[in-house]
Amino acid sequence: SQKIEQNSEALNIQEGKTATLTCNYTNYSPAYLQWYRQDPGRGPVFLLLIRENEKEKRKERLKVTFDTTLKQSLFHITASQPADSATYLCALRAGSARQLTFGSGTQLTVLP
Amino acid sequence: DGGITQSPKYLFRKEGQNVTLSCEQNLNHDAMYWYRQDPGQGLRLIYYSQIVNDFQKGDIAEGYSVSREKKESFPLTVTSAQKNPTAFYLCASSSTRHNEQFFGPGTRLTVL
């Protein structure tokens, strides 16, 4: 069956360090993968999109990699800050499907 | 100010009652979506619509109904047939060319 797994439910890191979140998928051939940030009680906010033919994408302190052989995406936040604390969701769209399928998210806490 | 709005923010319902959640967008997006989020879980797709007067079932459509009479509006009705309706409901929209989704603030529905 198709499955999306994010590496852990919660991740705590020290301010200034790089946070690395993992998104693994099985039985998908995604056209692209997206990452969203969600704060408690709010809707997710889109961060980055990476397509199947792209290895890496960057936006300010954020970096996403996409390895279709490993069936994995890594999401990095460099020089992390307490304001980066949130739940991060990965989502992928397979083939011609219009709808996204979301992972359950990783709750990141950046400690001051 | 472009965006997507949902109302109400909190909604309480007695068992056996139908309730309608509102979703409006002024982003001129063709596609709209309804998701359900339960604690510690990712988003699950209820219904989506790619164009006015057309909509498709998502993964968990049973006990829900939608309409798409206007491009801007995509209301969701939670019927009495939905066995476990207490959840956080999120509406989203996207353009047909750029598939990142823009989310509303959500409606938290509690069945008493």
PDB file of C-alpha atoms in Angstrom:
ATOM      1  CA  SER A   1       0.000   0.000   0.000  1.00  0.00           C
ATOM      2  CA  GLN A   2       1.047   3.607  -0.462  1.00  0.00           C
ATOM      3  CA  LYS A   3       2.587   5.226   2.576  1.00  0.00           C
ATOM      4  CA  ILE A   4       4.297   8.477   3.550  1.00  0.00           C
ATOM      5  CA  GLU A   5       6.352   8.475   6.743  1.00  0.00           C
ATOM      6  CA  GLN A   6       8.011  11.402   8.470  1.00  0.00           C
ATOM      7  CA  ASN A   7      10.938  10.308  10.563  1.00  0.00           C
ATOM      8  CA  SER A   8       9.748  11.162  14.001  1.00  0.00           C
ATOM      9  CA  GLU A   9       6.819  12.769  15.686  1.00  0.00           C
ATOM     10  CA  ALA A  10       9.015  15.243  17.569  1.00  0.00           C
ATOM     11  CA  LEU A  11      12.499  16.677  17.153  1.00  0.00           C
ATOM     12  CA  ASN A  12      14.260  18.956  19.640  1.00  0.00           C
ATOM     13  CA  ILE A  13      17.395  20.867  18.670  1.00  0.00           C
ATOM     14  CA  GLN A  14      19.474  23.694  20.072  1.00  0.00           C
ATOM     15  CA  GLU A  15      19.208  27.167  18.601  1.00  0.00           C
ATOM     16  CA  GLY A  16      21.774  27.773  15.874  1.00  0.00           C
ATOM     17  CA  LYS A  17      22.014  24.126  14.852  1.00  0.00           C
ATOM     18  CA  THR A  18      20.717  22.635  11.616  1.00  0.00           C
ATOM     19  CA  ALA A  19      17.427  20.773  11.848  1.00  0.00           C
ATOM     20  CA  THR A  20      16.987  17.848   9.444  1.00  0.00           C
ATOM     21  CA  LEU A  21      13.559  16.338   8.903  1.00  0.00           C
ATOM     22  CA  THR A  22      12.940  13.220   6.836  1.00  0.00           C
ATOM     23  CA  CYS A  23      10.060  12.211   4.601  1.00  0.00           C
ATOM     24  CA  ASN A  24      10.032   8.675   3.221  1.00  0.00           C
ATOM     25  CA  TYR A  25       7.485   7.246   0.840  1.00  0.00           C
ATOM     26  CA  THR A  26       6.625   3.807  -0.527  1.00  0.00           C
ATOM     27  CA  ASN A  27       4.666   2.717  -3.592  1.00  0.00           C
ATOM     28  CA  TYR A  28       4.511   6.220  -5.047  1.00  0.00           C
ATOM     29  CA  SER A  29       6.067   7.724  -8.133  1.00  0.00           C
ATOM     30  CA  PRO A  30       5.695  11.362  -7.155  1.00  0.00           C
ATOM     31  CA  ALA A  31       5.779  14.110  -9.718  1.00  0.00           C
ATOM     32  CA  TYR A  32       6.802  16.483  -6.949  1.00  0.00           C
ATOM     33  CA  LEU A  33       7.004  16.839  -3.218  1.00  0.00           C
ATOM     34  CA  GLN A  34       6.052  19.812  -1.062  1.00  0.00           C
ATOM     35  CA  TRP A  35       6.856  20.941   2.450  1.00  0.00           C
ATOM     36  CA  TYR A  36       4.495  22.922   4.662  1.00  0.00           C
ATOM     37  CA  ARG A  37       4.758  24.522   8.073  1.00  0.00           C
ATOM     38  CA  GLN A  38       1.850  24.349  10.506  1.00  0.00           C
ATOM     39  CA  ASP A  39       1.566  26.281  13.740  1.00  0.00           C
ATOM     40  CA  PRO A  40      -0.819  25.064  16.485  1.00  0.00           C
ATOM     41  CA  GLY A  41      -4.463  25.724  15.645  1.00  0.00           C
ATOM     42  CA  ARG A  42      -3.666  27.177  12.224  1.00  0.00           C
ATOM     43  CA  GLY A  43      -3.704  26.058   8.632  1.00  0.00           C
ATOM     44  CA  PRO A  44      -0.460  24.862   6.978  1.00  0.00           C
ATOM     45  CA  VAL A  45       1.656  27.348   5.061  1.00  0.00           C
ATOM     46  CA  PHE A  46       3.485  26.321   1.908  1.00  0.00           C
ATOM     47  CA  LEU A  47       7.288  26.479   2.096  1.00  0.00           C
ATOM     48  CA  LEU A  48       8.950  24.697  -0.814  1.00  0.00           C
ATOM     49  CA  LEU A  49       8.212  22.478  -3.780  1.00  0.00           C
ATOM     50  CA  ILE A  50      10.741  20.142  -5.389  1.00  0.00           C
ATOM     51  CA  ARG A  51      10.098  18.265  -8.603  1.00  0.00           C
ATOM     52  CA  GLU A  52      11.156  14.714  -9.425  1.00  0.00           C
ATOM     53  CA  ASN A  53      13.923  15.891 -11.735  1.00  0.00           C
ATOM     54  CA  GLU A  54      15.411  18.262  -9.146  1.00  0.00           C
ATOM     55  CA  LYS A  55      17.955  17.166  -6.575  1.00  0.00           C
ATOM     56  CA  GLU A  56      17.919  20.207  -4.331  1.00  0.00           C
ATOM     57  CA  LYS A  57      15.987  23.410  -3.722  1.00  0.00           C
ATOM     58  CA  ARG A  58      16.879  26.323  -1.456  1.00  0.00           C
ATOM     59  CA  LYS A  59      15.006  29.257  -0.003  1.00  0.00           C
ATOM     60  CA  GLU A  60      16.798  31.458   2.512  1.00  0.00           C
ATOM     61  CA  ARG A  61      17.666  29.141   5.450  1.00  0.00           C
ATOM     62  CA  LEU A  62      15.646  26.246   4.056  1.00  0.00           C
ATOM     63  CA  LYS A  63      16.946  23.457   1.856  1.00  0.00           C
ATOM     64  CA  VAL A  64      15.090  20.467   0.463  1.00  0.00           C
ATOM     65  CA  THR A  65      16.592  17.431  -1.249  1.00  0.00           C
ATOM     66  CA  PHE A  66      14.744  14.776  -3.202  1.00  0.00           C
ATOM     67  CA  ASP A  67      16.181  11.319  -3.856  1.00  0.00           C
ATOM     68  CA  THR A  68      13.812   9.245  -5.996  1.00  0.00           C
ATOM     69  CA  THR A  69      16.103   6.213  -5.718  1.00  0.00           C
ATOM     70  CA  LEU A  70      15.974   6.229  -1.920  1.00  0.00           C
ATOM     71  CA  LYS A  71      12.339   7.438  -2.052  1.00  0.00           C
ATOM     72  CA  GLN A  72      13.194  10.139   0.423  1.00  0.00           C
ATOM     73  CA  SER A  73      13.152  13.890   0.880  1.00  0.00           C
ATOM     74  CA  LEU A  74      15.215  15.722   3.482  1.00  0.00           C
ATOM     75  CA  PHE A  75      14.210  19.152   4.779  1.00  0.00           C
ATOM     76  CA  HIS A  76      16.928  21.235   6.412  1.00  0.00           C
ATOM     77  CA  ILE A  77      16.642  24.444   8.429  1.00  0.00           C
ATOM     78  CA  THR A  78      20.063  26.007   8.971  1.00  0.00           C
ATOM     79  CA  ALA A  79      20.873  28.376  11.838  1.00  0.00           C
ATOM     80  CA  SER A  80      17.630  27.371  13.501  1.00  0.00           C
ATOM     81  CA  GLN A  81      15.744  29.815  15.704  1.00  0.00           C
ATOM     82  CA  PRO A  82      13.039  29.350  18.349  1.00  0.00           C
ATOM     83  CA  ALA A  83      10.609  30.954  15.855  1.00  0.00           C
ATOM     84  CA  ASP A  84      11.161  27.920  13.611  1.00  0.00           C
ATOM     85  CA  SER A  85       9.366  25.752  16.169  1.00  0.00           C
ATOM     86  CA  ALA A  86       6.314  24.266  14.447  1.00  0.00           C
ATOM     87  CA  THR A  87       5.057  21.088  12.826  1.00  0.00           C
ATOM     88  CA  TYR A  88       6.425  20.442   9.355  1.00  0.00           C
ATOM     89  CA  LEU A  89       4.428  18.401   6.887  1.00  0.00           C
ATOM     90  CA  CYS A  90       5.581  16.802   3.685  1.00  0.00           C
ATOM     91  CA  ALA A  91       3.117  16.156   0.901  1.00  0.00           C
ATOM     92  CA  LEU A  92       3.453  14.554  -2.477  1.00  0.00           C
ATOM     93  CA  ARG A  93       1.487  14.396  -5.663  1.00  0.00           C
ATOM     94  CA  ALA A  94       1.753  11.262  -7.727  1.00  0.00           C
ATOM     95  CA  GLY A  95       1.554  11.326 -11.503  1.00  0.00           C
ATOM     96  CA  SER A  96      -1.415  13.207 -12.930  1.00  0.00           C
ATOM     97  CA  ALA A  97      -3.367  13.253  -9.700  1.00  0.00           C
ATOM     98  CA  ARG A  98      -4.532  16.682  -8.626  1.00  0.00           C
ATOM     99  CA  GLN A  99      -4.640  15.874  -4.976  1.00  0.00           C
ATOM    100  CA  LEU A 100      -1.799  15.864  -2.508  1.00  0.00           C
ATOM    101  CA  THR A 101      -1.182  13.168   0.067  1.00  0.00           C
ATOM    102  CA  PHE A 102       0.210  14.433   3.372  1.00  0.00           C
ATOM    103  CA  GLY A 103       2.483  12.851   5.926  1.00  0.00           C
ATOM    104  CA  SER A 104       1.593  13.079   9.602  1.00  0.00           C
ATOM    105  CA  GLY A 105       4.225  15.719  10.297  1.00  0.00           C
ATOM    106  CA  THR A 106       7.249  16.236  12.520  1.00  0.00           C
ATOM    107  CA  GLN A 107       6.966  18.640  15.462  1.00  0.00           C
ATOM    108  CA  LEU A 108      10.178  20.651  15.669  1.00  0.00           C
ATOM    109  CA  THR A 109      11.150  22.501  18.826  1.00  0.00           C
ATOM    110  CA  VAL A 110      14.159  24.807  18.729  1.00  0.00           C
ATOM    111  CA  LEU A 111      15.458  25.381  22.244  1.00  0.00           C
ATOM    112  CA  PRO A 112      17.009  28.771  23.116  1.00  0.00           C
TER     113      PRO A 112
ATOM    114  CA  ASP B   1      -6.113  41.397   0.548  1.00  0.00           C
ATOM    115  CA  GLY B   2      -6.197  38.016  -1.143  1.00  0.00           C
ATOM    116  CA  GLY B   3      -6.789  34.914   0.889  1.00  0.00           C
ATOM    117  CA  ILE B   4      -9.000  32.086   1.989  1.00  0.00           C
ATOM    118  CA  THR B   5     -11.439  32.349   4.864  1.00  0.00           C
ATOM    119  CA  GLN B   6     -13.295  29.772   6.888  1.00  0.00           C
ATOM    120  CA  SER B   7     -16.116  30.273   9.304  1.00  0.00           C
ATOM    121  CA  PRO B   8     -16.835  29.741  12.055  1.00  0.00           C
ATOM    122  CA  LYS B   9     -13.549  29.151  13.850  1.00  0.00           C
ATOM    123  CA  TYR B  10     -15.222  26.973  16.493  1.00  0.00           C
ATOM    124  CA  LEU B  11     -18.419  25.021  16.006  1.00  0.00           C
ATOM    125  CA  PHE B  12     -20.368  22.857  18.395  1.00  0.00           C
ATOM    126  CA  ARG B  13     -22.963  20.403  17.251  1.00  0.00           C
ATOM    127  CA  LYS B  14     -25.284  17.971  18.910  1.00  0.00           C
ATOM    128  CA  GLU B  15     -25.264  14.393  17.735  1.00  0.00           C
ATOM    129  CA  GLY B  16     -27.670  13.788  14.889  1.00  0.00           C
ATOM    130  CA  GLN B  17     -27.449  17.322  13.497  1.00  0.00           C
ATOM    131  CA  ASN B  18     -26.056  18.337  10.130  1.00  0.00           C
ATOM    132  CA  VAL B  19     -23.720  21.307  10.090  1.00  0.00           C
ATOM    133  CA  THR B  20     -22.218  23.336   7.238  1.00  0.00           C
ATOM    134  CA  LEU B  21     -18.710  24.780   7.269  1.00  0.00           C
ATOM    135  CA  SER B  22     -18.015  27.780   5.101  1.00  0.00           C
ATOM    136  CA  CYS B  23     -14.976  28.280   2.859  1.00  0.00           C
ATOM    137  CA  GLU B  24     -14.457  31.336   0.640  1.00  0.00           C
ATOM    138  CA  GLN B  25     -11.434  32.368  -1.443  1.00  0.00           C
ATOM    139  CA  ASN B  26     -10.672  35.494  -3.459  1.00  0.00           C
ATOM    140  CA  LEU B  27      -7.476  34.169  -5.031  1.00  0.00           C
ATOM    141  CA  ASN B  28      -9.245  33.311  -8.304  1.00  0.00           C
ATOM    142  CA  HIS B  29      -8.168  29.705  -7.837  1.00  0.00           C
ATOM    143  CA  ASP B  30      -9.932  26.971  -9.783  1.00  0.00           C
ATOM    144  CA  ALA B  31      -9.248  24.121  -7.357  1.00  0.00           C
ATOM    145  CA  MET B  32     -10.526  23.855  -3.801  1.00  0.00           C
ATOM    146  CA  TYR B  33     -10.124  21.155  -1.177  1.00  0.00           C
ATOM    147  CA  TRP B  34     -11.442  20.020   2.193  1.00  0.00           C
ATOM    148  CA  TYR B  35      -9.237  18.173   4.643  1.00  0.00           C
ATOM    149  CA  ARG B  36      -9.765  16.718   8.058  1.00  0.00           C
ATOM    150  CA  GLN B  37      -6.988  16.706  10.671  1.00  0.00           C
ATOM    151  CA  ASP B  38      -7.103  14.661  13.859  1.00  0.00           C
ATOM    152  CA  PRO B  39      -4.646  15.122  16.732  1.00  0.00           C
ATOM    153  CA  GLY B  40      -1.154  13.928  15.842  1.00  0.00           C
ATOM    154  CA  GLN B  41      -2.190  13.018  12.327  1.00  0.00           C
ATOM    155  CA  GLY B  42      -1.680  14.435   8.901  1.00  0.00           C
ATOM    156  CA  LEU B  43      -4.319  15.895   6.658  1.00  0.00           C
ATOM    157  CA  ARG B  44      -6.822  13.530   5.066  1.00  0.00           C
ATOM    158  CA  LEU B  45      -8.666  14.605   1.945  1.00  0.00           C
ATOM    159  CA  ILE B  46     -12.458  14.661   2.158  1.00  0.00           C
ATOM    160  CA  TYR B  47     -13.516  16.249  -1.145  1.00  0.00           C
ATOM    161  CA  TYR B  48     -11.935  18.346  -3.841  1.00  0.00           C
ATOM    162  CA  SER B  49     -13.169  20.392  -6.742  1.00  0.00           C
ATOM    163  CA  GLN B  50     -11.180  21.397  -9.809  1.00  0.00           C
ATOM    164  CA  ILE B  51     -13.884  23.504 -11.426  1.00  0.00           C
ATOM    165  CA  VAL B  52     -17.266  25.008 -10.697  1.00  0.00           C
ATOM    166  CA  ASN B  53     -20.144  22.507 -10.577  1.00  0.00           C
ATOM    167  CA  ASP B  54     -17.782  19.557 -10.336  1.00  0.00           C
ATOM    168  CA  PHE B  55     -16.250  17.811  -7.329  1.00  0.00           C
ATOM    169  CA  GLN B  56     -14.647  14.494  -6.495  1.00  0.00           C
ATOM    170  CA  LYS B  57     -14.548  12.315  -3.405  1.00  0.00           C
ATOM    171  CA  GLY B  58     -11.298  12.107  -1.502  1.00  0.00           C
ATOM    172  CA  ASP B  59     -10.130   9.372   0.808  1.00  0.00           C
ATOM    173  CA  ILE B  60     -12.720   9.862   3.562  1.00  0.00           C
ATOM    174  CA  ALA B  61     -15.868  11.268   1.904  1.00  0.00           C
ATOM    175  CA  GLU B  62     -18.410   9.126   3.741  1.00  0.00           C
ATOM    176  CA  GLY B  63     -20.707  11.243   5.911  1.00  0.00           C
ATOM    177  CA  TYR B  64     -19.770  14.491   4.150  1.00  0.00           C
ATOM    178  CA  SER B  65     -21.210  16.441   1.233  1.00  0.00           C
ATOM    179  CA  VAL B  66     -20.066  19.516  -0.726  1.00  0.00           C
ATOM    180  CA  SER B  67     -21.235  21.887  -3.421  1.00  0.00           C
ATOM    181  CA  ARG B  68     -19.360  24.172  -5.810  1.00  0.00           C
ATOM    182  CA  GLU B  69     -21.872  26.587  -7.293  1.00  0.00           C
ATOM    183  CA  LYS B  70     -19.447  29.509  -7.373  1.00  0.00           C
ATOM    184  CA  LYS B  71     -15.717  29.620  -8.009  1.00  0.00           C
ATOM    185  CA  GLU B  72     -15.152  31.435  -4.743  1.00  0.00           C
ATOM    186  CA  SER B  73     -17.109  29.131  -2.455  1.00  0.00           C
ATOM    187  CA  PHE B  74     -16.831  25.474  -1.445  1.00  0.00           C
ATOM    188  CA  PRO B  75     -19.008  24.716   1.605  1.00  0.00           C
ATOM    189  CA  LEU B  76     -18.740  21.399   3.426  1.00  0.00           C
ATOM    190  CA  THR B  77     -21.690  19.755   5.160  1.00  0.00           C
ATOM    191  CA  VAL B  78     -20.967  17.288   7.925  1.00  0.00           C
ATOM    192  CA  THR B  79     -23.990  15.034   8.068  1.00  0.00           C
ATOM    193  CA  SER B  80     -25.344  12.930  10.881  1.00  0.00           C
ATOM    194  CA  ALA B  81     -24.012   9.898   8.995  1.00  0.00           C
ATOM    195  CA  GLN B  82     -20.438  10.887   9.903  1.00  0.00           C
ATOM    196  CA  LYS B  83     -19.722   8.696  12.904  1.00  0.00           C
ATOM    197  CA  ASN B  84     -16.819  10.599  14.389  1.00  0.00           C
ATOM    198  CA  PRO B  85     -17.031  14.217  13.217  1.00  0.00           C
ATOM    199  CA  THR B  86     -15.071  15.916  15.989  1.00  0.00           C
ATOM    200  CA  ALA B  87     -11.928  17.197  14.246  1.00  0.00           C
ATOM    201  CA  PHE B  88     -10.126  20.198  12.811  1.00  0.00           C
ATOM    202  CA  TYR B  89     -11.346  20.954   9.284  1.00  0.00           C
ATOM    203  CA  LEU B  90      -9.149  22.757   6.777  1.00  0.00           C
ATOM    204  CA  CYS B  91     -10.112  24.249   3.453  1.00  0.00           C
ATOM    205  CA  ALA B  92      -7.496  24.961   0.797  1.00  0.00           C
ATOM    206  CA  SER B  93      -7.277  26.262  -2.749  1.00  0.00           C
ATOM    207  CA  SER B  94      -4.763  26.170  -5.576  1.00  0.00           C
ATOM    208  CA  SER B  95      -4.477  27.476  -9.103  1.00  0.00           C
ATOM    209  CA  THR B  96      -4.387  25.003 -11.924  1.00  0.00           C
ATOM    210  CA  ARG B  97      -0.854  25.915 -12.901  1.00  0.00           C
ATOM    211  CA  HIS B  98       0.846  26.208  -9.519  1.00  0.00           C
ATOM    212  CA  ASN B  99      -0.072  23.403  -7.249  1.00  0.00           C
ATOM    213  CA  GLU B 100       0.983  24.727  -3.903  1.00  0.00           C
ATOM    214  CA  GLN B 101      -2.079  24.946  -1.724  1.00  0.00           C
ATOM    215  CA  PHE B 102      -3.200  27.938   0.282  1.00  0.00           C
ATOM    216  CA  PHE B 103      -5.004  27.018   3.468  1.00  0.00           C
ATOM    217  CA  GLY B 104      -7.648  28.762   5.489  1.00  0.00           C
ATOM    218  CA  PRO B 105      -7.414  29.145   9.279  1.00  0.00           C
ATOM    219  CA  GLY B 106      -9.525  26.051   9.922  1.00  0.00           C
ATOM    220  CA  THR B 107     -12.758  25.244  11.755  1.00  0.00           C
ATOM    221  CA  ARG B 108     -12.660  23.164  14.905  1.00  0.00           C
ATOM    222  CA  LEU B 109     -15.859  21.097  15.107  1.00  0.00           C
ATOM    223  CA  THR B 110     -16.874  19.470  18.366  1.00  0.00           C
ATOM    224  CA  VAL B 111     -19.819  17.127  18.650  1.00  0.00           C
ATOM    225  CA  LEU B 112     -21.437  17.196  22.049  1.00  0.00           C
TER     226      LEU B 112
END
